[in-house]
Coordinates of C-alpha atoms in Angstrom, one line a residue:
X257 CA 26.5 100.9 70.9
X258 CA 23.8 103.8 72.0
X259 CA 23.4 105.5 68.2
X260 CA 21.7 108.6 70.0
X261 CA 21.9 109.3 74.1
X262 CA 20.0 112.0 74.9
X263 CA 21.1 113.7 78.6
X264 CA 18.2 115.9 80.2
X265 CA 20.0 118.1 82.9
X266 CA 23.8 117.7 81.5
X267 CA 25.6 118.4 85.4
X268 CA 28.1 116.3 87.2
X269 CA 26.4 113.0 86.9
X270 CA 24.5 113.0 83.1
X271 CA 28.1 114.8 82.2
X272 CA 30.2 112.2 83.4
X273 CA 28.6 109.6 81.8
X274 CA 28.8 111.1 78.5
X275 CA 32.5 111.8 79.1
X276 CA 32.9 107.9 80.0
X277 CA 30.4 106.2 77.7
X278 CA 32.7 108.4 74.8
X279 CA 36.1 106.9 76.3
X280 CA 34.4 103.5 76.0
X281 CA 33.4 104.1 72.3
X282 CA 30.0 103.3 73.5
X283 CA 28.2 105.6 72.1
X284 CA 27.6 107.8 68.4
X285 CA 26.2 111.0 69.8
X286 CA 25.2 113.0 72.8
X287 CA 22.5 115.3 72.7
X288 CA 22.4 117.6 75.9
X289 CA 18.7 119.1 76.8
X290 CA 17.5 121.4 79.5
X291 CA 16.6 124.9 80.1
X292 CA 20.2 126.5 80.9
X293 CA 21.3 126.8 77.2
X294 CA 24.4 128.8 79.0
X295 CA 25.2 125.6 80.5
X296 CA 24.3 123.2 77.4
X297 CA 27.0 125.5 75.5
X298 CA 29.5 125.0 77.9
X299 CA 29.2 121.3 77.8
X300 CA 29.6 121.5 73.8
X301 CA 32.6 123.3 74.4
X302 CA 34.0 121.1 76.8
X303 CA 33.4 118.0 74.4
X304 CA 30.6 116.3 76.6
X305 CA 28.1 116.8 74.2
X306 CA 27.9 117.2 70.3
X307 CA 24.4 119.1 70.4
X308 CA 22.0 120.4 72.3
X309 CA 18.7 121.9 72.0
X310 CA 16.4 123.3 75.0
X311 CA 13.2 122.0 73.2
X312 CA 12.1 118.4 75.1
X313 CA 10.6 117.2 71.8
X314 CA 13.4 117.9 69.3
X315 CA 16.1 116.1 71.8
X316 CA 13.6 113.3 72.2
X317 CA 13.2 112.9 68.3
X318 CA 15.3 109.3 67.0
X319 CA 16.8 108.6 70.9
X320 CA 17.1 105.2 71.2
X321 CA 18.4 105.7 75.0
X322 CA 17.5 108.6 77.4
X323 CA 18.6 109.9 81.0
X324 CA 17.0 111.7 83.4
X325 CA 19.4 113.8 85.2
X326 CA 17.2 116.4 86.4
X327 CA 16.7 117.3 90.5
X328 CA 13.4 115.0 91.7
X329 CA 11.5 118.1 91.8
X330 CA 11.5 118.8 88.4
X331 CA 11.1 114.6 87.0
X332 CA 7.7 115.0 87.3
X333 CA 7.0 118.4 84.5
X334 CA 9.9 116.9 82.1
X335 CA 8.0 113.6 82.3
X336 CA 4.5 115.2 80.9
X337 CA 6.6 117.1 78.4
X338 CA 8.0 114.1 77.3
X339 CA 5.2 112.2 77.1
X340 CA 3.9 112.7 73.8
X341 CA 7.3 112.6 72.1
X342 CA 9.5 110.0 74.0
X343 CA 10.2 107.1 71.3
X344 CA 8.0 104.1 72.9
X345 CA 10.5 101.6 72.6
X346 CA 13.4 103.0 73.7
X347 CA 14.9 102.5 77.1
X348 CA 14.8 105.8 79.5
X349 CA 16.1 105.9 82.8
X350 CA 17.2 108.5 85.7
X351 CA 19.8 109.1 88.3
X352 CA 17.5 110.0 91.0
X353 CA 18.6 109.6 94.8
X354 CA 15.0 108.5 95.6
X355 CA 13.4 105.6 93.3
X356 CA 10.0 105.5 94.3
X357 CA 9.9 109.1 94.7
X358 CA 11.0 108.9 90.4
X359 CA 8.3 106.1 89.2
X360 CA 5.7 108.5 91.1
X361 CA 6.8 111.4 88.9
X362 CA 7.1 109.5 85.3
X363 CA 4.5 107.7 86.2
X364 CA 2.5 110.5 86.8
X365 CA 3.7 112.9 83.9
X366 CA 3.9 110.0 80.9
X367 CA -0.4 108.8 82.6
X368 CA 1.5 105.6 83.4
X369 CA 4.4 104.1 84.1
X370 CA 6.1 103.8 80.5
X371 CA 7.6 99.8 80.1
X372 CA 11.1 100.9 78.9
X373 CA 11.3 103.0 81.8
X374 CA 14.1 101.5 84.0
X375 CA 14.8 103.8 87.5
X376 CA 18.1 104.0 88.3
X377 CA 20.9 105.7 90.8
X378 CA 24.5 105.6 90.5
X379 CA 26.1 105.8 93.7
X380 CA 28.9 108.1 93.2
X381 CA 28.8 111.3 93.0
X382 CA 31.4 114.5 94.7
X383 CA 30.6 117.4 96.0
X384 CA 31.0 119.7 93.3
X385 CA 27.9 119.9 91.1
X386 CA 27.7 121.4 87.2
X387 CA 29.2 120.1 83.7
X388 CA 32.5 121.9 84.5
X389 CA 32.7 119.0 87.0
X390 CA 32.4 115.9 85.2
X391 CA 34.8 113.1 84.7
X392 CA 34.8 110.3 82.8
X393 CA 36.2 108.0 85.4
X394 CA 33.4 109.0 88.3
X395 CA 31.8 105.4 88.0
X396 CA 34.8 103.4 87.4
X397 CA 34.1 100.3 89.6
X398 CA 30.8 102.4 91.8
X399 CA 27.4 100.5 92.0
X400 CA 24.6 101.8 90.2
X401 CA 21.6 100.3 91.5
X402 CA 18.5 99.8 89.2
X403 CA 15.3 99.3 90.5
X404 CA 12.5 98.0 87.2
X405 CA 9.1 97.9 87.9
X406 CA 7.1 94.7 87.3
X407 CA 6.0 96.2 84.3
X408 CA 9.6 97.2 82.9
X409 CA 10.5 95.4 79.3
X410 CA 13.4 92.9 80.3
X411 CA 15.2 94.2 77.3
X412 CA 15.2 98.1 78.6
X413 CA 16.9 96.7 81.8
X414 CA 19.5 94.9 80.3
X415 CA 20.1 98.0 77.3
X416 CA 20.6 100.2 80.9
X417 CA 22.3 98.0 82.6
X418 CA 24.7 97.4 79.7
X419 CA 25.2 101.3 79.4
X420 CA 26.0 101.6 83.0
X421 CA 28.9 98.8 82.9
X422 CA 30.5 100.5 79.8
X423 CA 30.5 103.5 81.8
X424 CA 32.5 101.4 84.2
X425 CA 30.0 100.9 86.9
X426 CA 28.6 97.7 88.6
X427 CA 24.9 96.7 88.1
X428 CA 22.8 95.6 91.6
X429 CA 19.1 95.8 91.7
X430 CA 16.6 96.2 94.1
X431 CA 13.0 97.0 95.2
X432 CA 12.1 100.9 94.7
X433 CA 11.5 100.6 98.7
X434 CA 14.5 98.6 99.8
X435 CA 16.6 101.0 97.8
X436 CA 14.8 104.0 99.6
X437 CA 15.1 102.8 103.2
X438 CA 19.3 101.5 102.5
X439 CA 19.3 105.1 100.9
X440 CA 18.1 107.4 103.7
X441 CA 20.7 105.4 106.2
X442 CA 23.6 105.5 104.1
X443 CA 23.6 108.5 101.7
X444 CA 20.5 111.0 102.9
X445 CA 21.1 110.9 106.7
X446 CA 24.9 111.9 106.4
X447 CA 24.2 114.4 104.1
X448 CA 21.4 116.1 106.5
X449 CA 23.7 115.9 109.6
X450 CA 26.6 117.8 108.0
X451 CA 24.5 120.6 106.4
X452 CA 23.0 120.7 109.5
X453 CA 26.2 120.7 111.4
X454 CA 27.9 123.6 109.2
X455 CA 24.7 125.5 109.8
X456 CA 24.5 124.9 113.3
X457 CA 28.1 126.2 113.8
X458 CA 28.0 128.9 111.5
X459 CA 25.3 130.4 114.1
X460 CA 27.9 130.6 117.0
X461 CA 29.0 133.6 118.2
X462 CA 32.4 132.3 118.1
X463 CA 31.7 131.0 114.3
X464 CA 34.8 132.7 112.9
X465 CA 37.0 130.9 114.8
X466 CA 35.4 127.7 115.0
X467 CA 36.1 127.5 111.0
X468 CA 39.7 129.2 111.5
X469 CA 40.7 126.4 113.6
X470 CA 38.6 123.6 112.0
X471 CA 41.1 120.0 111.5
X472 CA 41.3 117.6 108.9
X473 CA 38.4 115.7 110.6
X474 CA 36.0 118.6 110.2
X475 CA 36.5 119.7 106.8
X476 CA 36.3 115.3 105.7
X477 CA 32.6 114.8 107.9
X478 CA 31.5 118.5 106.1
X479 CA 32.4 118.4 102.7
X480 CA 29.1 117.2 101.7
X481 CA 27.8 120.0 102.9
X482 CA 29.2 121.8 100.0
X483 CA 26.9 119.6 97.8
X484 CA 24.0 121.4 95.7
X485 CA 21.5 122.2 98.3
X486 CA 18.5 122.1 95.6
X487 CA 19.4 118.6 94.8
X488 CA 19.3 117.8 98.5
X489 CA 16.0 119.6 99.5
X490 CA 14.4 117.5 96.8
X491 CA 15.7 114.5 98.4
X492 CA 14.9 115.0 101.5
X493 CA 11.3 115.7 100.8
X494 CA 10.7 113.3 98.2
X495 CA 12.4 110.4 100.3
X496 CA 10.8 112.1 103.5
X497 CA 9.2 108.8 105.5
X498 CA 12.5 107.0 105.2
X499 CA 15.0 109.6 106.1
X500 CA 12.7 110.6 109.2
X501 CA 12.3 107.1 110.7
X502 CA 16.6 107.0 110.4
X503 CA 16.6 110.5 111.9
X504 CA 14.8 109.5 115.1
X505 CA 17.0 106.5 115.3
X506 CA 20.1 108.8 115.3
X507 CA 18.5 110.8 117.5
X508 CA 17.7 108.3 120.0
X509 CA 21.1 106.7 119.8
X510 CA 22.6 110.4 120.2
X511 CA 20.3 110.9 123.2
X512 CA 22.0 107.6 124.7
X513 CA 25.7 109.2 124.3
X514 CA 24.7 112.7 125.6
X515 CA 23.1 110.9 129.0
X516 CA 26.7 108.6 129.2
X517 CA 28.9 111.8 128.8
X518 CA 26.2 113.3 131.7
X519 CA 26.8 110.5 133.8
X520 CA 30.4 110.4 133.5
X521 CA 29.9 107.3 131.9
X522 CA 33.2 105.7 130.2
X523 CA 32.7 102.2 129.5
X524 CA 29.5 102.8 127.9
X525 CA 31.2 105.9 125.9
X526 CA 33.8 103.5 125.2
X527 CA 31.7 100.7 124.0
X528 CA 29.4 103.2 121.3
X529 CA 33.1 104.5 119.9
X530 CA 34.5 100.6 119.8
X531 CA 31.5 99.2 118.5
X532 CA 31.4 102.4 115.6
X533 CA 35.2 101.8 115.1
X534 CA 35.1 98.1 114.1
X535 CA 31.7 98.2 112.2
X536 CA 33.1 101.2 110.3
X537 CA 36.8 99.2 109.7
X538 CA 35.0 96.3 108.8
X539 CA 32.7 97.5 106.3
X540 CA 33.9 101.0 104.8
X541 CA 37.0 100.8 102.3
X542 CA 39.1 103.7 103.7
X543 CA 40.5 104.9 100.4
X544 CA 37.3 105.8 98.7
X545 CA 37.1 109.5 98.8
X546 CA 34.4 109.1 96.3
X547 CA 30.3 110.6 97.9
X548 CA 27.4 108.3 97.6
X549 CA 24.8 110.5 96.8

């Protein structure tokens, strides 16, 4: 049982899992904190929350657990506000996309890398971003991945990881750079190739009816692109190194297709689609609709 869970940045993800930890009976009370107090009363109304304040100290005061669910640009300014108010002893943790990225910033903001600090990222996530768009069942049977420094109390790690699996979720951990590298493959690069996509269309001539006449297959590879794009900027730079060496691997392996479709060139044409086809059927459940973000 969390006594007093205190959500900084109460959107999609720090929503949900108050919505689900509640449904669980996991936890007492929810205190929401950030700067939006527009948003913070919305998310009292809506039952996510049972107070919030926009004061760092006075939502840190008697938490004895504590999420960062802020964008990775601004972990790094909560972190030194939190520093001299945080409970020492009490596990914090984060639902940042890039982990190393994360321990940089509270590292940095706290003057060292507090030991009930535990980085984390649940990998589940839509497309849709704000309170109004939580639900408590968005980490029903998702991973969350946790990635403790060598420093990290033990106990902090398995109060998190406990939280996490009330919330429904499964528990894996990694290394802060493993978890980067897997990350800018699976999550990052797809989410930079369709805003990048979307953008590249809407700057046709013929844009208007590109999108009029846009299939099913469109609208599925683009919906991310209808993901926050403050969230994603913050990604991309803070996780820059690895989602730039997967870049110029796509690019490379595009580079290959374009010279087979210039050379006429079915079988290998044939080969890149069969060999995508079979890795994807193999590997990819296709009844998860869910993002990994």
């Amino acid at each position: 049982m969390i006594e007093r869970l205190v959500i900084f940045g109460v959107g999609l993800i720090g929503g949900s899992l108050a919505l689900a930890l509640r449904e669980a009976g996991a936890v007492r009370e929810v205190v929401g904190c950030s700067r939006n107090a527009d948003n913070l009363r919305e998310a009292q109304r809506l039952g996510v929350i049972d107070r919030w304040t926009t004061d760092i100290a006075a939502a840190a005061e008697g938490a004895d657990m504590g999420v960062l669910a802020v964008p990775l640009g601004a972990m790094e300014p909560l972190a030194r506000e939190l520093a001299a108010a945080w409970p020492e002893d009490s596990p914090l943790t984060d639902v940042g996309s890039s982990k190393q990225a994360v321990i940089d910033a509270v590292g940095s903001g706290f003057g060292g890398l507090p030991r009930a600090f535990v980085p984390g990222h649940p990998i589940a996530g839509t497309e849709k971003s704000g309170v109004t768009a939580a639900f408590p069942s968005l980490f029903r049977d998702r991973l969350v991945i946790l990635t403790p420094a060598d420093a990290t109390n033990p106990l902090a790690t398995d109060r998190v990881a406990a939280m996490w699996q009330a919330a429904g979720a499964r528990v894996e951990y990694m290394t802060p750079a493993h978890h980067d590298r897997v990350l800018a493959a699976t999550s990052h690069l797809p989410h930079v190739l369709a805003f990048t996509l979307v953008s590249s269309l809407a700057n046709m001539s013929e844009r208007d009816e590109i999108f009029h006449y846009a299939a099913g297959g469109f609208r599925d590879f683009t919906r991310i692109a209808s993901s926050d794009p403050v969230v994603w900027r913050d990604i991309c730079l803070a996780n820059r190194d690895a989602i730039l060496e997967v870049i110029g691997q796509y690019q490379a392996d595009l580079e290959n297709l374009r010279a087979a479709i210039e050379g006429r060139d079915a079988a290998t044409i044939e080969r890149s689609f069969e060999h995508a086809k079979e890795t994807r059927d193999r590997l990819c459940d296709p009844a998860d609709a869910q993002l990994d973000t």
